[in-house]
């Protein structure tokens, strides 16, 4: 495994490897089992696996969140090596955003402006879209791997890849969960044991909606109310519980076909997101 810090070195490392598929797993480090799942999928599908580590400042809407974001490069490199990564691209901010940087990739419409876009502000998905575009153009992978937990991020990236004609296939891996059902996230390390126990109301609420929808309830408000009750019973007041079209992120007037149920909530000071897909089977 080699570690490169510049796009020039990344391209040089990949120059002779392009005759067989290259997979890219973009990360912000603080790797956990969820990232390992993406790396294993990439290892299975590709001759060369590239993983990027870059805590992208432009996608953080709160300076405190950026400052508190866990950084653990040594442990991340050990995990990458163990999962068979070939090349780690770990640039610094000046490499990604050199002096004079003045370009933003901005996806417009409900996909980027509702839910996470509304709660975290316009700049969040602009930051994600810009850095992912740069990572894709830097590595020019055949496949790029993302987790389904960040469903809206995936929809934004899908849109920009299609609109800009970037030649990559997006591979979306199922949300990785701990045994108790909590979606794995680098932010989970910030939960106290009491907060972690309360956070389990989030996957429980999603399951509640899934079960209620399976009984034939099609009114999104009725399903939302079930989730709200489960969250509130654990003292969680969510930022949103939304039932949306997974492609457009427009709210659904009635639950039929495939619907994405998405929740964002703060548990203590930690902001968590999770989602599930119902219907369409
Ligand atoms: O999902 C993440 O970790 C980040 O948003 C990504 C895709 C690496 C871009 O910074």
Short mmCIF file of C-alpha atoms and ligand atoms in Angstrom, two decimals:
data_model
loop_
_atom_site.label_atom_id
_atom_site.label_comp_id
_atom_site.label_asym_id
_atom_site.label_seq_id
_atom_site.Cartn_x
_atom_site.Cartn_y
_atom_site.Cartn_z
CA UNK A 1 0.00 0.00 0.00
CA UNK A 2 1.31 3.43 -0.84
CA UNK A 3 0.23 6.79 0.56
CA UNK A 4 0.22 9.80 -1.74
CA UNK A 5 -0.51 13.41 -0.84
CA UNK A 6 -0.85 15.10 -4.23
CA UNK A 7 -3.05 14.58 -7.29
CA UNK A 8 0.11 14.36 -9.43
CA UNK A 9 1.40 11.45 -7.31
CA UNK A 10 -2.03 9.81 -7.31
CA UNK A 11 -2.16 9.90 -11.12
CA UNK A 12 1.41 8.59 -11.31
CA UNK A 13 0.52 5.71 -8.94
CA UNK A 14 -2.48 4.79 -11.11
CA UNK A 15 -0.84 5.35 -14.51
CA UNK A 16 0.05 1.71 -15.21
CA UNK A 17 -3.00 0.25 -13.45
CA UNK A 18 -5.72 1.51 -15.74
CA UNK A 19 -5.93 -1.61 -17.88
CA UNK A 20 -8.06 -3.20 -15.11
CA UNK A 21 -10.84 -1.66 -12.98
CA UNK A 22 -9.95 0.97 -10.39
CA UNK A 23 -12.29 1.53 -7.42
CA UNK A 24 -12.35 4.66 -5.26
CA UNK A 25 -13.65 4.79 -1.69
CA UNK A 26 -13.84 8.46 -0.64
CA UNK A 27 -13.69 8.97 3.14
CA UNK A 28 -13.10 11.63 5.74
CA UNK A 29 -11.08 9.16 7.79
CA UNK A 30 -12.03 8.03 11.32
CA UNK A 31 -12.66 4.71 9.67
CA UNK A 32 -15.03 2.18 11.19
CA UNK A 33 -16.63 -1.10 10.15
CA UNK A 34 -18.96 0.79 7.77
CA UNK A 35 -15.95 2.00 5.78
CA UNK A 36 -14.48 -1.51 5.92
CA UNK A 37 -17.65 -2.77 4.21
CA UNK A 38 -17.13 -0.25 1.38
CA UNK A 39 -13.46 -1.22 1.09
CA UNK A 40 -14.35 -4.92 0.91
CA UNK A 41 -16.87 -4.23 -1.87
CA UNK A 42 -14.24 -2.21 -3.73
CA UNK A 43 -11.64 -4.96 -3.22
CA UNK A 44 -14.07 -7.55 -4.60
CA UNK A 45 -14.89 -5.53 -7.74
CA UNK A 46 -11.58 -3.96 -8.73
CA UNK A 47 -7.95 -4.76 -9.51
CA UNK A 48 -6.87 -1.55 -7.77
CA UNK A 49 -8.47 0.03 -4.72
CA UNK A 50 -7.88 3.69 -3.94
CA UNK A 51 -9.12 5.20 -0.68
CA UNK A 52 -9.09 8.93 -0.04
CA UNK A 53 -8.87 10.49 3.41
CA UNK A 54 -9.75 14.18 3.51
CA UNK A 55 -11.75 15.98 6.18
CA UNK A 56 -13.37 18.42 3.79
CA UNK A 57 -13.77 21.77 5.55
CA UNK A 58 -16.24 23.20 3.02
CA UNK A 59 -18.98 20.69 3.84
CA UNK A 60 -19.07 21.47 7.57
CA UNK A 61 -21.71 24.03 8.46
CA UNK A 62 -20.52 24.25 12.06
CA UNK A 63 -16.90 25.07 12.89
CA UNK A 64 -17.32 23.16 16.16
CA UNK A 65 -18.32 20.02 14.23
CA UNK A 66 -15.24 20.37 11.98
CA UNK A 67 -12.98 20.92 14.99
CA UNK A 68 -14.48 17.93 16.85
CA UNK A 69 -14.43 15.61 13.82
CA UNK A 70 -12.29 12.61 14.84
CA UNK A 71 -8.93 12.34 13.09
CA UNK A 72 -6.96 9.10 13.28
CA UNK A 73 -4.71 8.76 10.26
CA UNK A 74 -2.41 6.12 11.74
CA UNK A 75 -5.31 3.80 12.64
CA UNK A 76 -7.00 4.57 9.31
CA UNK A 77 -3.89 3.54 7.37
CA UNK A 78 -3.65 0.30 9.38
CA UNK A 79 -7.29 -0.53 8.60
CA UNK A 80 -6.81 0.34 4.91
CA UNK A 81 -3.76 -1.90 4.73
CA UNK A 82 -5.65 -4.76 6.43
CA UNK A 83 -8.50 -4.39 3.90
CA UNK A 84 -6.10 -4.60 0.97
CA UNK A 85 -6.16 -0.97 -0.20
CA UNK A 86 -3.51 -0.32 -2.83
CA UNK A 87 -3.30 3.47 -2.79
CA UNK A 88 -4.31 5.96 -0.09
CA UNK A 89 -4.78 9.54 -1.27
CA UNK A 90 -4.52 11.80 1.77
CA UNK A 91 -4.10 15.39 0.58
CA UNK A 92 -3.95 18.48 2.75
CA UNK A 93 -6.40 21.36 2.35
CA UNK A 94 -3.97 23.39 0.19
CA UNK A 95 -3.76 20.51 -2.31
CA UNK A 96 -7.54 20.31 -2.65
CA UNK A 97 -8.24 24.04 -2.40
CA UNK A 98 -5.12 25.79 -3.70
CA UNK A 99 -4.78 29.54 -3.40
CA UNK A 100 -7.23 31.30 -5.70
CA UNK A 101 -9.68 28.36 -5.74
CA UNK A 102 -12.95 29.85 -6.98
CA UNK A 103 -15.09 27.03 -8.37
CA UNK A 104 -18.12 25.44 -6.71
CA UNK A 105 -20.08 22.47 -8.02
CA UNK A 106 -23.64 23.19 -6.96
CA UNK A 107 -26.54 20.80 -7.51
CA UNK A 108 -29.84 22.66 -7.36
CA UNK A 109 -33.40 21.60 -6.61
CA UNK A 110 -35.03 19.51 -3.89
CA UNK A 111 -32.26 16.88 -3.95
CA UNK A 112 -29.79 19.35 -2.48
CA UNK A 113 -32.03 21.93 -0.86
CA UNK A 114 -34.38 19.92 1.38
CA UNK A 115 -33.70 17.87 4.54
CA UNK A 116 -29.90 17.88 4.99
CA UNK A 117 -29.63 20.81 2.59
CA UNK A 118 -32.19 22.80 4.59
CA UNK A 119 -30.87 21.84 8.03
CA UNK A 120 -27.16 22.20 7.27
CA UNK A 121 -27.45 24.98 4.72
CA UNK A 122 -26.80 25.29 0.99
CA UNK A 123 -23.04 25.18 1.48
CA UNK A 124 -23.07 21.61 2.80
CA UNK A 125 -23.94 19.84 -0.45
CA UNK A 126 -21.95 22.42 -2.44
CA UNK A 127 -18.95 21.34 -0.36
CA UNK A 128 -19.69 17.64 -0.87
CA UNK A 129 -20.35 18.05 -4.61
CA UNK A 130 -17.19 20.09 -5.16
CA UNK A 131 -14.85 17.78 -3.27
CA UNK A 132 -16.36 14.59 -4.72
CA UNK A 133 -16.00 16.04 -8.23
CA UNK A 134 -12.35 16.79 -7.49
CA UNK A 135 -11.76 13.30 -6.06
CA UNK A 136 -13.42 11.64 -9.06
CA UNK A 137 -11.45 13.75 -11.51
CA UNK A 138 -8.24 13.16 -9.57
CA UNK A 139 -8.53 9.37 -9.44
CA UNK A 140 -10.74 8.81 -12.52
CA UNK A 141 -11.99 5.50 -11.03
CA UNK A 142 -14.22 3.01 -12.83
CA UNK A 143 -16.28 2.56 -9.64
CA UNK A 144 -16.85 4.84 -6.64
CA UNK A 145 -18.30 3.52 -3.37
CA UNK A 146 -20.71 5.29 -1.02
CA UNK A 147 -22.89 4.19 1.89
CA UNK A 148 -26.70 4.21 1.71
CA UNK A 149 -26.85 5.93 5.14
CA UNK A 150 -26.03 9.16 3.31
CA UNK A 151 -28.93 8.70 0.88
CA UNK A 152 -29.24 12.37 0.00
CA UNK A 153 -25.49 12.68 -0.55
CA UNK A 154 -25.73 9.72 -2.92
CA UNK A 155 -28.60 11.39 -4.82
CA UNK A 156 -26.59 14.62 -5.12
CA UNK A 157 -23.52 12.75 -6.38
CA UNK A 158 -25.63 10.72 -8.81
CA UNK A 159 -27.00 13.97 -10.22
CA UNK A 160 -23.62 15.67 -10.63
CA UNK A 161 -22.03 12.57 -12.19
CA UNK A 162 -24.86 12.41 -14.75
CA UNK A 163 -24.91 16.17 -15.39
CA UNK A 164 -21.14 16.57 -15.75
CA UNK A 165 -20.72 13.31 -17.66
CA UNK A 166 -18.09 11.92 -15.28
CA UNK A 167 -17.29 8.37 -16.47
CA UNK A 168 -17.76 6.47 -13.21
CA UNK A 169 -20.25 3.90 -11.92
CA UNK A 170 -21.56 4.68 -8.44
CA UNK A 171 -21.77 1.68 -6.13
CA UNK A 172 -24.08 2.17 -3.16
CA UNK A 173 -23.55 -0.23 -0.25
CA UNK A 174 -26.22 -0.97 2.40
CA UNK A 175 -26.02 0.93 5.68
CA UNK A 176 -23.68 -0.84 8.06
CA UNK A 177 -25.14 -1.26 11.57
CA UNK A 178 -23.83 -2.27 14.97
CA UNK A 179 -25.44 -5.34 16.54
CA UNK A 180 -27.91 -3.12 18.42
CA UNK A 181 -29.10 -1.59 15.13
CA UNK A 182 -27.42 1.83 15.35
CA UNK A 183 -26.11 2.94 11.96
CA UNK A 184 -22.32 3.12 12.07
CA UNK A 185 -20.97 6.65 11.92
CA UNK A 186 -17.68 8.31 12.82
CA UNK A 187 -19.75 10.60 15.06
CA UNK A 188 -20.98 7.68 17.23
CA UNK A 189 -17.74 7.84 19.22
CA UNK A 190 -18.99 11.15 20.65
CA UNK A 191 -22.10 9.57 22.24
CA UNK A 192 -22.05 8.88 25.98
CA UNK A 193 -23.36 5.41 26.94
CA UNK A 194 -26.69 7.00 27.96
CA UNK A 195 -26.94 8.91 24.66
CA UNK A 196 -26.06 5.82 22.70
CA UNK A 197 -28.88 3.90 24.37
CA UNK A 198 -31.32 6.72 23.54
CA UNK A 199 -30.03 6.93 19.94
CA UNK A 200 -31.38 3.42 19.36
CA UNK A 201 -34.82 5.04 19.10
CA UNK A 202 -33.77 6.17 15.60
CA UNK A 203 -33.48 2.68 14.02
CA UNK A 204 -36.49 1.64 16.13
CA UNK A 205 -38.55 4.48 14.64
CA UNK A 206 -37.52 3.44 11.13
CA UNK A 207 -38.55 -0.14 11.88
CA UNK A 208 -41.84 1.13 13.31
CA UNK A 209 -42.59 2.94 10.04
CA UNK A 210 -41.59 -0.11 7.99
CA UNK A 211 -43.89 -2.35 10.05
CA UNK A 212 -46.80 0.12 9.95
CA UNK A 213 -46.45 0.56 6.18
CA UNK A 214 -46.49 -3.24 5.81
CA UNK A 215 -49.93 -3.30 7.47
CA UNK A 216 -51.22 -1.13 4.61
CA UNK A 217 -51.00 2.39 6.08
CA UNK A 218 -50.33 4.73 3.16
CA UNK A 219 -50.79 8.13 4.81
CA UNK A 220 -47.28 9.59 5.24
CA UNK A 221 -48.46 11.79 8.12
CA UNK A 222 -49.75 8.76 10.03
CA UNK A 223 -46.43 6.98 9.50
CA UNK A 224 -44.48 10.09 10.50
CA UNK A 225 -46.51 10.32 13.69
CA UNK A 226 -45.50 6.75 14.63
CA UNK A 227 -41.83 7.58 14.19
CA UNK A 228 -42.18 10.85 16.12
CA UNK A 229 -43.83 9.03 19.03
CA UNK A 230 -41.00 6.48 19.20
CA UNK A 231 -38.36 9.20 19.11
CA UNK A 232 -40.10 11.40 21.64
CA UNK A 233 -40.49 8.47 24.04
CA UNK A 234 -36.68 8.44 24.19
CA UNK A 235 -36.46 12.19 24.60
CA UNK A 236 -35.37 12.79 21.01
CA UNK A 237 -36.82 15.75 19.12
CA UNK A 238 -35.78 15.13 15.52
CA UNK A 239 -34.76 17.82 13.06
CA UNK A 240 -36.85 15.94 10.54
CA UNK A 241 -38.70 12.71 9.90
CA UNK A 242 -39.46 12.70 6.19
CA UNK A 243 -41.04 10.34 3.67
CA UNK A 244 -39.70 11.27 0.25
CA UNK A 245 -39.20 10.04 -3.28
CA UNK A 246 -35.64 8.61 -3.17
CA UNK A 247 -34.75 10.00 -6.59
CA UNK A 248 -36.09 13.57 -6.25
CA UNK A 249 -36.38 13.99 -2.47
CA UNK A 250 -39.84 15.50 -2.97
CA UNK A 251 -42.25 14.59 -0.13
CA UNK A 252 -44.65 11.81 -1.11
CA UNK A 253 -48.39 12.59 -0.84
CA UNK A 254 -49.17 8.90 -0.43
CA UNK A 255 -46.97 5.90 0.35
CA UNK A 256 -46.93 3.73 -2.76
CA UNK A 257 -43.95 2.33 -4.62
CA UNK A 258 -40.49 2.95 -3.22
CA UNK A 259 -40.32 5.59 -0.49
CA UNK A 260 -37.30 6.75 1.51
CA UNK A 261 -37.90 7.35 5.21
CA UNK A 262 -35.21 9.67 6.54
CA UNK A 263 -34.51 10.87 10.07
CA UNK A 264 -32.05 13.42 11.42
CA UNK A 265 -31.78 14.07 15.13
CA UNK A 266 -29.41 15.42 17.72
CA UNK A 267 -28.75 13.13 20.61
CA UNK A 268 -26.99 15.32 23.14
CA UNK A 269 -24.60 17.37 21.03
CA UNK A 270 -24.20 14.69 18.36
CA UNK A 271 -26.13 14.92 15.12
CA UNK A 272 -27.13 11.56 13.65
CA UNK A 273 -28.87 10.61 10.42
CA UNK A 274 -30.39 7.33 9.32
CA UNK A 275 -32.90 6.10 6.75
CA UNK A 276 -34.64 3.11 5.31
CA UNK A 277 -36.45 2.32 2.09
CA UNK A 278 -40.00 0.98 2.22
CA UNK A 279 -42.26 -0.44 -0.47
CA UNK A 280 -41.53 -1.45 -3.99
CA UNK A 281 -40.83 -5.11 -3.23
O1 LIG B 1 -19.43 10.68 3.17
C1 LIG B 1 -18.32 11.22 3.40
O2 LIG B 1 -17.47 10.73 4.16
C2 LIG B 1 -17.98 12.55 2.73
O3 LIG B 1 -19.13 13.33 2.58
C3 LIG B 1 -17.25 12.38 1.39
C4 LIG B 1 -18.09 11.65 0.38
C5 LIG B 1 -15.94 11.63 1.62
C6 LIG B 1 -16.91 13.77 0.82
O4 LIG B 1 -16.12 14.51 1.69
#
